């Protein structure tokens, strides 16, 4: 039996639904097609438990490239083709560049000022993007080459020392490079508390932004209900996420400020912003902006590059011929006397194509990050409602037979020759005004790590303990915003004594 309070809560929660139904029934064009919806729930009952991008791609074969779904009052528009993603998120960026209003993540977890969540109409947005562009453009990132190269060498040394922990090593490498870029912080060891901050935050973020997970995202009024009311345990979960996110944002920033005060800071994004040339102290608002942008760098840059590196190990263990061809190319250009550098990129087209194919076959962000449409719109005769959550199904775009023939075959050659297929980076890093600002930095990190590893090491599949045969690893990727491959069994060994000397 419902108590009177619970009944009141349910009625209060449903009021906005009735208001919303009334408001949204007054347009002439039809919604994009989609699977049949139930009253009130919409498509909630059909949401897949995991890997929704695969289900959306299947649905789009039945209903067409643009899908419309509803989860209570939340309207989702899923774009399953490159053309629709470009036409809306790029060409109509003026109205497709906001982020979804998500009271759970924004208000309860205190992430509304995070780079990823802030609306493009918020006065801070331009400042955030300008700071990101200034620090991550191709010229600015040249300044990070040394740290990327020295972290790549350290990665190879760790892989040699404890190859079975390769997944831990690549995650540490990705986080270390970004911690240095954002805060000037050098990671001490694998148990460094700063590394734990990003591990905790990424687990919480996966939950906090899951579509349909939090009732309050469909019924914002719930956020004002006091915690003593029955059925509000989600508020306690939100409070614990918030504590995790606050630590993730505040601790590294406070560390850099402390180093500045002691006169021992290493130049970084944060120190350069705080130590102005004219000597003026930043206002509280300015300092808060720097704190959020530095946090955006750390949040955006570590898990993503780590996931792509995980897929690299998977690919090398699955396709020894591709590995040998990459190594032959590196040997021909660099010999055994020196390690590859970013200046070798043009001379290593097969390696570059392999990286593009990793990003295509195993996208790091299969659903990108959701955009929001801020005006009612009409596209190809279909009504895209104001405030709908618009998601580019990046996985579907990168596995579209029309753009990438034979899309399930891992084939770097598709990006070579006189008629290469469309560069996968065009989709893998998102769209329009919200496209990933870390693209050049990510590419440079991947190239340096991958070429260093291939110059020194051989990655083979693990062996079956009974038959002694290779076990070719199957690709199994996690389902979240950032999709990590399951760690595989593999054997990592030194290629030659000469290679070892390069890392001494
Ligand atoms: C393989 C590596 C990476 C991939 C595949 C990737 C992919 C993406 C995607 C798909 C988005 C969402 C774009 C959209 O909304 O349309 C994004 C946003 C973002 N990325 Fe990356 N990223 C990577 C690495 C990085 C790195 C290294 C950094 C920082 C150094 C970074 C910082 C960011 C930030 C700050 C945003 C939010 C932009 C905004 O909301 O305006 N990313 N990334």
Short mmCIF file of C-alpha atoms and ligand atoms in Angstrom, two decimals:
data_model
loop_
_atom_site.label_atom_id
_atom_site.label_comp_id
_atom_site.label_asym_id
_atom_site.label_seq_id
_atom_site.Cartn_x
_atom_site.Cartn_y
_atom_site.Cartn_z
CA UNK A 1 0.00 0.00 0.00
CA UNK A 2 1.18 3.49 -0.83
CA UNK A 3 1.39 5.88 2.08
CA UNK A 4 -0.32 9.27 1.72
CA UNK A 5 3.10 10.89 1.38
CA UNK A 6 4.18 8.51 -1.37
CA UNK A 7 0.90 9.13 -3.19
CA UNK A 8 1.47 12.87 -2.94
CA UNK A 9 5.01 12.43 -4.21
CA UNK A 10 3.81 10.38 -7.19
CA UNK A 11 1.11 12.92 -8.13
CA UNK A 12 3.55 15.83 -7.78
CA UNK A 13 6.05 13.97 -9.93
CA UNK A 14 3.48 13.26 -12.64
CA UNK A 15 2.21 16.85 -12.90
CA UNK A 16 5.10 17.95 -15.14
CA UNK A 17 4.41 14.91 -17.36
CA UNK A 18 0.84 16.10 -18.02
CA UNK A 19 2.05 19.66 -18.64
CA UNK A 20 4.73 18.30 -20.92
CA UNK A 21 2.27 16.10 -22.93
CA UNK A 22 0.09 19.13 -23.48
CA UNK A 23 3.03 21.30 -24.57
CA UNK A 24 4.56 18.78 -26.98
CA UNK A 25 1.47 17.85 -28.99
CA UNK A 26 1.28 21.07 -31.02
CA UNK A 27 3.53 20.52 -34.04
CA UNK A 28 2.63 19.51 -37.58
CA UNK A 29 5.54 17.32 -38.63
CA UNK A 30 5.84 13.79 -37.25
CA UNK A 31 8.51 12.80 -34.77
CA UNK A 32 11.29 10.66 -36.20
CA UNK A 33 10.23 7.00 -36.21
CA UNK A 34 11.19 4.60 -33.46
CA UNK A 35 10.03 1.52 -31.59
CA UNK A 36 6.46 1.74 -30.23
CA UNK A 37 6.20 3.59 -26.94
CA UNK A 38 4.13 2.81 -23.83
CA UNK A 39 2.10 5.54 -22.19
CA UNK A 40 4.10 7.37 -19.48
CA UNK A 41 7.15 5.01 -19.64
CA UNK A 42 7.77 5.63 -23.33
CA UNK A 43 10.59 3.31 -24.42
CA UNK A 44 12.04 2.82 -20.95
CA UNK A 45 11.13 -0.88 -20.92
CA UNK A 46 13.06 -1.44 -24.18
CA UNK A 47 16.30 0.24 -23.13
CA UNK A 48 19.01 -2.40 -23.37
CA UNK A 49 20.94 -3.27 -20.23
CA UNK A 50 24.24 -2.60 -21.95
CA UNK A 51 25.87 -1.44 -25.20
CA UNK A 52 22.82 0.61 -26.30
CA UNK A 53 24.61 1.75 -29.47
CA UNK A 54 24.30 -1.79 -30.88
CA UNK A 55 20.55 -1.89 -30.26
CA UNK A 56 20.12 1.59 -31.77
CA UNK A 57 22.03 0.50 -34.87
CA UNK A 58 19.69 -2.54 -35.18
CA UNK A 59 16.60 -0.38 -34.69
CA UNK A 60 17.80 2.06 -37.31
CA UNK A 61 17.72 -0.78 -39.87
CA UNK A 62 13.99 -1.12 -39.13
CA UNK A 63 12.94 2.49 -38.52
CA UNK A 64 15.44 4.57 -40.48
CA UNK A 65 18.60 6.53 -39.70
CA UNK A 66 17.06 8.93 -37.17
CA UNK A 67 15.35 7.38 -34.17
CA UNK A 68 13.05 8.97 -31.64
CA UNK A 69 12.81 7.48 -28.16
CA UNK A 70 11.14 8.69 -25.01
CA UNK A 71 12.03 7.87 -21.41
CA UNK A 72 9.21 9.35 -19.33
CA UNK A 73 9.37 13.03 -20.38
CA UNK A 74 12.92 12.82 -21.73
CA UNK A 75 13.03 12.79 -25.52
CA UNK A 76 15.99 11.20 -27.27
CA UNK A 77 16.92 11.62 -30.91
CA UNK A 78 19.57 9.16 -32.08
CA UNK A 79 21.51 9.95 -35.25
CA UNK A 80 22.79 6.81 -36.92
CA UNK A 81 24.36 8.23 -40.09
CA UNK A 82 27.25 10.58 -40.73
CA UNK A 83 25.04 12.83 -42.82
CA UNK A 84 22.44 13.38 -40.11
CA UNK A 85 25.15 13.93 -37.48
CA UNK A 86 26.89 16.54 -39.66
CA UNK A 87 23.68 18.18 -40.83
CA UNK A 88 22.48 18.73 -37.29
CA UNK A 89 25.45 18.82 -34.89
CA UNK A 90 27.83 20.63 -37.26
CA UNK A 91 25.75 22.63 -39.72
CA UNK A 92 23.09 23.63 -37.17
CA UNK A 93 25.53 23.91 -34.27
CA UNK A 94 23.83 27.13 -33.12
CA UNK A 95 20.92 25.09 -31.72
CA UNK A 96 22.54 21.65 -31.25
CA UNK A 97 25.49 22.42 -28.97
CA UNK A 98 23.94 22.49 -25.51
CA UNK A 99 24.18 19.55 -23.12
CA UNK A 100 21.13 17.76 -21.68
CA UNK A 101 19.60 19.25 -18.59
CA UNK A 102 20.39 16.52 -16.09
CA UNK A 103 19.48 17.47 -12.52
CA UNK A 104 21.13 14.35 -11.08
CA UNK A 105 24.56 14.94 -12.58
CA UNK A 106 24.30 18.74 -12.67
CA UNK A 107 22.70 19.67 -9.35
CA UNK A 108 22.82 16.65 -7.08
CA UNK A 109 26.38 15.69 -8.08
CA UNK A 110 27.44 19.34 -8.52
CA UNK A 111 28.73 18.90 -12.09
CA UNK A 112 26.75 21.69 -13.76
CA UNK A 113 29.90 23.79 -14.24
CA UNK A 114 31.94 20.87 -15.56
CA UNK A 115 33.29 21.42 -19.09
CA UNK A 116 31.33 18.40 -20.36
CA UNK A 117 28.00 19.47 -18.81
CA UNK A 118 27.89 23.23 -19.26
CA UNK A 119 25.48 24.62 -21.82
CA UNK A 120 26.97 26.43 -24.82
CA UNK A 121 24.75 29.40 -23.95
CA UNK A 122 26.34 29.78 -20.50
CA UNK A 123 28.75 32.77 -20.36
CA UNK A 124 31.52 30.44 -19.13
CA UNK A 125 31.34 28.17 -22.17
CA UNK A 126 33.33 30.42 -24.50
CA UNK A 127 35.97 31.01 -21.83
CA UNK A 128 36.30 27.25 -21.24
CA UNK A 129 36.63 26.47 -24.95
CA UNK A 130 39.12 29.30 -25.48
CA UNK A 131 41.34 28.05 -22.66
CA UNK A 132 41.11 24.50 -24.03
CA UNK A 133 41.90 25.60 -27.59
CA UNK A 134 44.83 27.75 -26.48
CA UNK A 135 46.40 24.90 -24.55
CA UNK A 136 45.58 21.95 -26.81
CA UNK A 137 46.06 23.32 -30.33
CA UNK A 138 48.72 21.65 -32.51
CA UNK A 139 51.30 24.34 -31.76
CA UNK A 140 50.71 24.42 -28.01
CA UNK A 141 51.02 20.67 -27.58
CA UNK A 142 54.54 20.66 -29.01
CA UNK A 143 55.52 21.79 -25.50
CA UNK A 144 54.38 18.41 -24.11
CA UNK A 145 56.42 16.23 -26.48
CA UNK A 146 59.17 15.60 -23.94
CA UNK A 147 56.82 14.44 -21.22
CA UNK A 148 54.88 12.25 -23.67
CA UNK A 149 58.14 10.64 -24.85
CA UNK A 150 59.57 10.13 -21.36
CA UNK A 151 56.27 8.63 -20.14
CA UNK A 152 56.24 6.32 -23.20
CA UNK A 153 59.75 5.10 -22.32
CA UNK A 154 58.68 4.54 -18.71
CA UNK A 155 55.66 2.62 -20.00
CA UNK A 156 57.86 0.26 -22.04
CA UNK A 157 60.14 -0.33 -19.04
CA UNK A 158 57.14 -1.18 -16.84
CA UNK A 159 55.73 -3.49 -19.51
CA UNK A 160 59.03 -5.37 -19.47
CA UNK A 161 59.12 -5.55 -15.67
CA UNK A 162 55.54 -6.75 -15.17
CA UNK A 163 53.89 -7.56 -18.52
CA UNK A 164 50.83 -9.15 -16.95
CA UNK A 165 49.88 -5.80 -15.45
CA UNK A 166 49.85 -4.12 -18.88
CA UNK A 167 46.34 -2.72 -18.38
CA UNK A 168 47.37 -1.01 -15.16
CA UNK A 169 50.47 0.39 -16.88
CA UNK A 170 48.55 1.95 -19.76
CA UNK A 171 46.00 3.54 -17.45
CA UNK A 172 48.81 4.95 -15.33
CA UNK A 173 50.59 6.27 -18.41
CA UNK A 174 47.47 8.09 -19.68
CA UNK A 175 46.71 9.63 -16.30
CA UNK A 176 50.35 10.61 -15.67
CA UNK A 177 50.67 12.54 -18.91
CA UNK A 178 47.47 14.48 -18.27
CA UNK A 179 48.28 15.15 -14.61
CA UNK A 180 51.52 16.70 -15.78
CA UNK A 181 49.81 18.75 -18.49
CA UNK A 182 46.98 19.96 -16.24
CA UNK A 183 48.74 20.35 -12.87
CA UNK A 184 52.50 19.80 -13.33
CA UNK A 185 52.15 16.73 -11.11
CA UNK A 186 54.51 13.77 -11.53
CA UNK A 187 53.02 10.45 -10.52
CA UNK A 188 55.19 8.58 -8.00
CA UNK A 189 53.96 5.00 -8.34
CA UNK A 190 50.95 2.91 -9.37
CA UNK A 191 49.31 3.52 -5.96
CA UNK A 192 49.57 7.31 -6.19
CA UNK A 193 46.48 8.89 -4.62
CA UNK A 194 46.05 11.23 -7.61
CA UNK A 195 45.54 8.17 -9.87
CA UNK A 196 42.89 6.81 -7.55
CA UNK A 197 40.94 10.08 -7.90
CA UNK A 198 40.34 9.54 -11.61
CA UNK A 199 39.54 5.83 -11.13
CA UNK A 200 36.85 6.66 -8.55
CA UNK A 201 35.46 9.55 -10.61
CA UNK A 202 35.14 7.55 -13.81
CA UNK A 203 33.15 4.82 -12.05
CA UNK A 204 30.77 7.41 -10.61
CA UNK A 205 30.42 9.34 -13.87
CA UNK A 206 29.32 6.22 -15.76
CA UNK A 207 26.41 5.86 -13.31
CA UNK A 208 25.62 9.55 -13.00
CA UNK A 209 25.00 10.11 -16.71
CA UNK A 210 23.28 6.82 -17.63
CA UNK A 211 20.15 7.61 -19.68
CA UNK A 212 16.98 6.61 -17.85
CA UNK A 213 18.89 5.73 -14.65
CA UNK A 214 17.67 8.62 -12.49
CA UNK A 215 13.98 9.47 -12.21
CA UNK A 216 14.88 13.05 -11.21
CA UNK A 217 16.23 13.65 -14.74
CA UNK A 218 12.69 13.17 -16.08
CA UNK A 219 10.96 14.80 -13.11
CA UNK A 220 13.25 17.62 -11.93
CA UNK A 221 10.81 18.55 -9.17
CA UNK A 222 12.03 15.48 -7.26
CA UNK A 223 15.33 17.18 -6.52
CA UNK A 224 13.53 19.49 -4.07
CA UNK A 225 12.04 16.62 -2.06
CA UNK A 226 13.70 16.30 1.35
CA UNK A 227 15.91 13.32 2.07
CA UNK A 228 13.72 12.03 4.90
CA UNK A 229 10.93 11.20 2.42
CA UNK A 230 10.69 7.52 1.52
CA UNK A 231 12.03 6.70 -1.96
CA UNK A 232 14.77 9.34 -1.94
CA UNK A 233 17.75 7.05 -1.33
CA UNK A 234 19.11 8.19 -4.72
CA UNK A 235 19.89 11.49 -3.01
CA UNK A 236 22.37 9.74 -0.72
CA UNK A 237 23.97 8.03 -3.71
CA UNK A 238 24.20 11.45 -5.40
CA UNK A 239 25.82 12.93 -2.28
CA UNK A 240 28.51 10.25 -2.30
CA UNK A 241 29.16 10.81 -6.04
CA UNK A 242 29.39 14.51 -5.36
CA UNK A 243 32.03 13.97 -2.69
CA UNK A 244 34.03 11.86 -5.17
CA UNK A 245 33.73 14.47 -7.94
CA UNK A 246 34.61 17.34 -5.60
CA UNK A 247 37.78 15.53 -4.47
CA UNK A 248 38.68 14.80 -8.09
CA UNK A 249 38.38 18.50 -8.96
CA UNK A 250 39.79 20.11 -5.80
CA UNK A 251 42.72 17.96 -4.65
CA UNK A 252 45.04 18.27 -7.69
CA UNK A 253 44.19 21.97 -8.02
CA UNK A 254 45.02 22.61 -4.35
CA UNK A 255 48.29 20.72 -4.84
CA UNK A 256 49.37 23.06 -7.68
CA UNK A 257 48.44 26.13 -5.63
CA UNK A 258 50.54 24.81 -2.78
CA UNK A 259 53.53 24.29 -5.10
CA UNK A 260 53.13 27.86 -6.39
CA UNK A 261 53.09 29.18 -2.83
CA UNK A 262 56.25 27.20 -2.03
CA UNK A 263 57.93 28.34 -5.25
CA UNK A 264 58.37 24.74 -6.39
CA UNK A 265 55.77 24.43 -9.14
CA UNK A 266 56.42 22.86 -12.54
CA UNK A 267 54.79 24.81 -15.41
CA UNK A 268 51.36 23.41 -16.25
CA UNK A 269 47.97 24.54 -17.51
CA UNK A 270 46.91 25.48 -13.97
CA UNK A 271 50.11 27.28 -12.98
CA UNK A 272 50.19 29.28 -16.22
CA UNK A 273 46.62 30.43 -15.69
CA UNK A 274 47.15 31.31 -12.03
CA UNK A 275 50.47 33.08 -12.45
CA UNK A 276 49.52 35.92 -14.76
CA UNK A 277 52.24 37.89 -16.49
CA UNK A 278 50.87 41.17 -15.13
CA UNK A 279 51.01 39.75 -11.59
CA UNK A 280 47.28 40.30 -10.98
CA UNK A 281 45.56 37.79 -8.69
CA UNK A 282 42.63 35.99 -10.30
CA UNK A 283 39.15 36.73 -9.05
CA UNK A 284 37.29 33.89 -7.32
CA UNK A 285 35.20 33.40 -10.49
CA UNK A 286 38.33 33.24 -12.69
CA UNK A 287 39.99 30.79 -10.35
CA UNK A 288 36.91 28.60 -10.36
CA UNK A 289 36.99 28.57 -14.17
CA UNK A 290 40.63 27.42 -14.18
CA UNK A 291 39.76 24.70 -11.66
CA UNK A 292 36.93 23.33 -13.80
CA UNK A 293 38.92 23.44 -17.04
CA UNK A 294 41.90 21.65 -15.46
CA UNK A 295 39.44 19.07 -14.18
CA UNK A 296 37.97 18.77 -17.71
CA UNK A 297 41.45 17.99 -19.03
CA UNK A 298 41.99 15.30 -16.44
CA UNK A 299 38.48 13.86 -16.86
CA UNK A 300 38.57 13.95 -20.68
CA UNK A 301 42.13 12.94 -21.28
CA UNK A 302 43.07 10.02 -19.12
CA UNK A 303 40.43 7.30 -19.38
CA UNK A 304 39.92 7.86 -23.12
CA UNK A 305 43.54 7.50 -24.22
CA UNK A 306 43.89 4.54 -21.83
CA UNK A 307 40.91 2.80 -23.48
CA UNK A 308 42.37 3.29 -26.99
CA UNK A 309 45.71 1.88 -25.79
CA UNK A 310 43.86 -1.15 -24.39
CA UNK A 311 42.35 -1.78 -27.84
CA UNK A 312 45.85 -1.47 -29.33
CA UNK A 313 47.03 -4.45 -27.21
CA UNK A 314 43.96 -6.41 -28.25
CA UNK A 315 44.59 -5.69 -31.94
CA UNK A 316 48.29 -6.58 -31.75
CA UNK A 317 47.53 -9.90 -30.07
CA UNK A 318 44.80 -10.69 -32.61
CA UNK A 319 46.63 -9.69 -35.78
CA UNK A 320 50.33 -10.63 -35.70
CA UNK A 321 50.75 -9.78 -39.41
CA UNK A 322 49.62 -6.22 -38.82
CA UNK A 323 52.01 -5.97 -35.88
CA UNK A 324 54.93 -7.23 -37.98
CA UNK A 325 54.13 -4.80 -40.76
CA UNK A 326 54.05 -1.85 -38.34
CA UNK A 327 57.37 -2.98 -36.87
CA UNK A 328 58.99 -3.37 -40.29
CA UNK A 329 57.90 0.18 -41.15
CA UNK A 330 59.34 1.56 -37.88
CA UNK A 331 62.61 -0.38 -38.33
CA UNK A 332 63.00 0.92 -41.89
CA UNK A 333 62.60 4.53 -40.76
CA UNK A 334 64.34 4.54 -37.37
CA UNK A 335 66.68 1.55 -37.54
CA UNK A 336 67.64 0.15 -34.13
CA UNK A 337 69.60 3.19 -33.05
CA UNK A 338 66.86 5.58 -32.12
CA UNK A 339 63.24 5.67 -31.02
CA UNK A 340 60.48 7.08 -33.24
CA UNK A 341 59.34 10.66 -32.59
CA UNK A 342 56.33 12.66 -33.67
CA UNK A 343 58.41 14.01 -36.56
CA UNK A 344 58.32 10.50 -38.06
CA UNK A 345 54.55 10.48 -38.48
CA UNK A 346 54.54 11.14 -42.23
CA UNK A 347 57.13 8.44 -42.75
CA UNK A 348 55.03 5.84 -40.89
CA UNK A 349 51.72 5.78 -42.80
CA UNK A 350 50.88 2.16 -41.98
CA UNK A 351 51.26 2.79 -38.24
CA UNK A 352 49.10 5.92 -38.52
CA UNK A 353 46.49 3.94 -40.49
CA UNK A 354 46.52 1.22 -37.81
CA UNK A 355 45.76 3.84 -35.15
CA UNK A 356 42.89 5.21 -37.26
CA UNK A 357 41.54 1.68 -37.66
CA UNK A 358 41.73 1.06 -33.89
CA UNK A 359 39.68 4.21 -33.31
CA UNK A 360 37.20 3.08 -36.00
CA UNK A 361 36.79 -0.57 -35.09
CA UNK A 362 36.73 -0.04 -31.33
CA UNK A 363 35.50 3.50 -30.71
CA UNK A 364 36.42 4.88 -27.31
CA UNK A 365 33.19 6.88 -27.02
CA UNK A 366 30.54 4.89 -28.88
CA UNK A 367 27.75 7.33 -28.08
CA UNK A 368 29.93 10.43 -27.86
CA UNK A 369 28.53 12.79 -25.27
CA UNK A 370 24.89 13.75 -25.66
CA UNK A 371 24.05 17.16 -27.14
CA UNK A 372 20.76 19.02 -26.59
CA UNK A 373 18.68 20.86 -29.13
CA UNK A 374 17.65 24.29 -27.81
CA UNK A 375 14.92 25.09 -30.38
CA UNK A 376 12.14 23.13 -32.08
CA UNK A 377 13.57 22.06 -35.40
CA UNK A 378 12.52 20.28 -38.58
CA UNK A 379 14.94 17.96 -40.41
CA UNK A 380 13.94 16.02 -43.54
CA UNK A 381 10.28 16.63 -42.67
CA UNK A 382 10.73 15.29 -39.12
CA UNK A 383 10.07 17.23 -35.94
CA UNK A 384 13.04 17.42 -33.56
CA UNK A 385 11.58 18.78 -30.34
CA UNK A 386 13.22 21.53 -28.35
CA UNK A 387 15.23 20.20 -25.43
CA UNK A 388 15.55 16.74 -26.90
CA UNK A 389 18.73 14.88 -26.10
CA UNK A 390 20.55 14.35 -29.40
CA UNK A 391 23.05 11.49 -29.56
CA UNK A 392 25.32 10.69 -32.48
CA UNK A 393 25.68 6.92 -32.55
CA UNK A 394 29.41 7.07 -33.26
CA UNK A 395 29.67 3.28 -33.28
CA UNK A 396 27.05 3.10 -36.09
CA UNK A 397 28.79 5.82 -38.11
CA UNK A 398 32.11 4.02 -37.86
CA UNK A 399 30.55 0.67 -38.83
CA UNK A 400 28.42 1.98 -41.67
CA UNK A 401 28.90 -0.26 -44.69
CA UNK A 402 28.41 2.72 -47.02
CA UNK A 403 31.41 4.60 -45.55
CA UNK A 404 33.55 1.64 -44.51
CA UNK A 405 32.95 -1.40 -46.74
CA UNK A 406 33.37 -4.67 -44.85
CA UNK A 407 33.18 -2.72 -41.57
CA UNK A 408 33.79 -5.65 -39.20
CA UNK A 409 37.15 -6.51 -40.73
CA UNK A 410 40.15 -4.85 -39.08
CA UNK A 411 42.00 -3.45 -42.05
CA UNK A 412 44.34 -0.43 -41.77
CA UNK A 413 44.72 -0.42 -45.55
CA UNK A 414 41.30 1.18 -45.87
CA UNK A 415 43.01 4.45 -44.87
CA UNK A 416 45.87 4.13 -47.37
CA UNK A 417 46.31 4.39 -51.13
CA UNK A 418 44.95 6.91 -53.62
CA UNK A 419 41.32 6.58 -52.42
CA UNK A 420 41.41 6.24 -48.64
CA UNK A 421 38.15 5.85 -46.76
CA UNK A 422 36.95 8.71 -44.58
CA UNK A 423 39.33 9.39 -41.67
CA UNK A 424 37.79 7.78 -38.57
CA UNK A 425 38.92 10.72 -36.43
CA UNK A 426 36.18 12.79 -38.10
CA UNK A 427 33.61 10.82 -36.09
CA UNK A 428 35.52 9.37 -33.16
CA UNK A 429 36.07 12.79 -31.53
CA UNK A 430 32.53 14.15 -31.77
CA UNK A 431 30.92 17.05 -33.55
CA UNK A 432 30.50 20.79 -33.98
CA UNK A 433 31.22 23.20 -31.18
CA UNK A 434 31.53 20.38 -28.68
CA UNK A 435 34.04 18.32 -30.68
CA UNK A 436 36.87 16.98 -28.55
CA UNK A 437 39.46 19.70 -27.88
CA UNK A 438 42.00 17.02 -26.92
CA UNK A 439 42.13 15.43 -30.40
CA UNK A 440 45.70 16.50 -31.27
CA UNK A 441 47.01 15.72 -27.83
CA UNK A 442 45.35 12.29 -27.85
CA UNK A 443 46.72 11.47 -31.30
CA UNK A 444 50.23 12.47 -30.27
CA UNK A 445 50.05 10.37 -27.08
CA UNK A 446 48.76 7.33 -28.98
CA UNK A 447 51.39 7.65 -31.70
CA UNK A 448 54.32 8.03 -29.30
CA UNK A 449 53.20 5.20 -26.99
CA UNK A 450 52.39 2.81 -29.82
CA UNK A 451 55.58 3.40 -31.79
CA UNK A 452 57.74 3.09 -28.66
CA UNK A 453 56.07 -0.20 -27.74
CA UNK A 454 56.34 -1.60 -31.26
CA UNK A 455 60.00 -0.57 -31.56
CA UNK A 456 60.87 -2.55 -28.44
CA UNK A 457 58.36 -5.28 -27.76
CA UNK A 458 56.42 -8.13 -29.29
CA UNK A 459 52.86 -8.69 -28.15
CA UNK A 460 51.59 -12.24 -28.62
CA UNK A 461 48.34 -13.87 -27.52
CA UNK A 462 48.42 -15.80 -24.23
CA UNK A 463 48.83 -19.59 -24.30
CA UNK A 464 46.25 -22.17 -23.38
CA UNK A 465 47.70 -23.94 -20.36
CA UNK A 466 46.63 -27.43 -21.52
CA UNK A 467 47.15 -27.39 -25.28
CA UNK A 468 49.99 -24.85 -25.34
CA UNK A 469 48.24 -23.16 -28.29
CA UNK A 470 47.72 -19.42 -28.71
CA UNK A 471 44.38 -18.17 -27.39
CA UNK A 472 43.31 -15.45 -29.81
CA UNK A 473 41.60 -12.86 -27.60
CA UNK A 474 38.02 -11.87 -28.39
CA UNK A 475 37.12 -8.18 -28.33
CA UNK A 476 34.93 -7.49 -25.30
CA UNK A 477 34.41 -3.83 -24.52
CA UNK A 478 32.61 -2.28 -21.55
CA UNK A 479 29.35 -0.48 -22.02
CA UNK A 480 29.89 2.99 -20.53
CA UNK A 481 30.47 6.45 -21.94
CA UNK A 482 34.12 5.43 -22.29
CA UNK A 483 34.30 1.86 -23.58
CA UNK A 484 37.29 -0.10 -22.23
CA UNK A 485 38.36 -3.43 -23.66
CA UNK A 486 38.43 -6.26 -21.17
CA UNK A 487 42.11 -6.92 -20.32
CA UNK A 488 43.38 -9.87 -22.35
CA UNK A 489 45.87 -12.67 -21.74
CA UNK A 490 48.97 -11.83 -23.71
CA UNK A 491 52.72 -12.37 -23.71
CA UNK A 492 54.86 -9.26 -23.95
CA UNK A 493 58.55 -9.79 -24.64
CA UNK A 494 61.58 -7.83 -25.78
CA UNK A 495 62.24 -7.78 -29.55
CA UNK A 496 66.03 -7.61 -29.31
CA UNK A 497 68.91 -6.67 -27.04
CA UNK A 498 69.45 -3.57 -29.18
CA UNK A 499 65.85 -2.51 -28.44
CA UNK A 500 66.48 -2.85 -24.68
CA UNK A 501 69.40 -0.43 -24.87
CA UNK A 502 67.12 2.30 -26.22
CA UNK A 503 65.21 2.27 -22.95
CA UNK A 504 68.09 2.20 -20.46
C1 LIG B 1 41.33 8.69 -27.91
C2 LIG B 1 41.13 9.73 -27.15
C3 LIG B 1 39.88 10.57 -27.11
C4 LIG B 1 38.65 10.38 -27.68
C5 LIG B 1 38.20 9.24 -28.60
C6 LIG B 1 37.81 11.51 -27.30
C7 LIG B 1 36.50 11.67 -27.70
C8 LIG B 1 35.68 12.71 -27.29
C9 LIG B 1 34.30 12.87 -27.66
C10 LIG B 1 33.52 11.92 -28.57
C11 LIG B 1 33.84 13.98 -27.05
C12 LIG B 1 32.42 14.55 -27.12
C13 LIG B 1 32.27 15.42 -28.35
C14 LIG B 1 30.85 15.88 -28.58
O1 LIG B 1 30.16 16.24 -27.62
O2 LIG B 1 30.40 15.89 -29.73
C15 LIG B 1 34.93 14.55 -26.27
C16 LIG B 1 34.84 15.69 -25.50
C17 LIG B 1 35.88 16.20 -24.77
N1 LIG B 1 37.18 15.74 -24.72
FE1 LIG B 1 37.90 14.11 -25.70
N2 LIG B 1 38.54 12.35 -26.50
C18 LIG B 1 39.81 11.82 -26.37
C19 LIG B 1 40.87 12.38 -25.68
C20 LIG B 1 40.84 13.59 -25.02
C21 LIG B 1 41.99 14.23 -24.40
C22 LIG B 1 43.41 13.69 -24.43
C23 LIG B 1 41.53 15.38 -23.80
C24 LIG B 1 42.29 16.42 -23.02
C25 LIG B 1 43.58 16.54 -22.99
C26 LIG B 1 40.09 15.45 -24.04
C27 LIG B 1 39.27 16.44 -23.57
C28 LIG B 1 37.91 16.53 -23.87
C29 LIG B 1 37.05 17.57 -23.33
C30 LIG B 1 37.46 18.66 -22.34
C31 LIG B 1 35.77 17.37 -23.90
C32 LIG B 1 34.49 18.16 -23.61
C33 LIG B 1 34.24 19.20 -24.67
C34 LIG B 1 32.92 19.94 -24.47
O3 LIG B 1 32.02 19.44 -23.82
O4 LIG B 1 32.80 21.08 -24.97
N3 LIG B 1 39.72 14.36 -24.79
N4 LIG B 1 36.05 13.76 -26.45
#
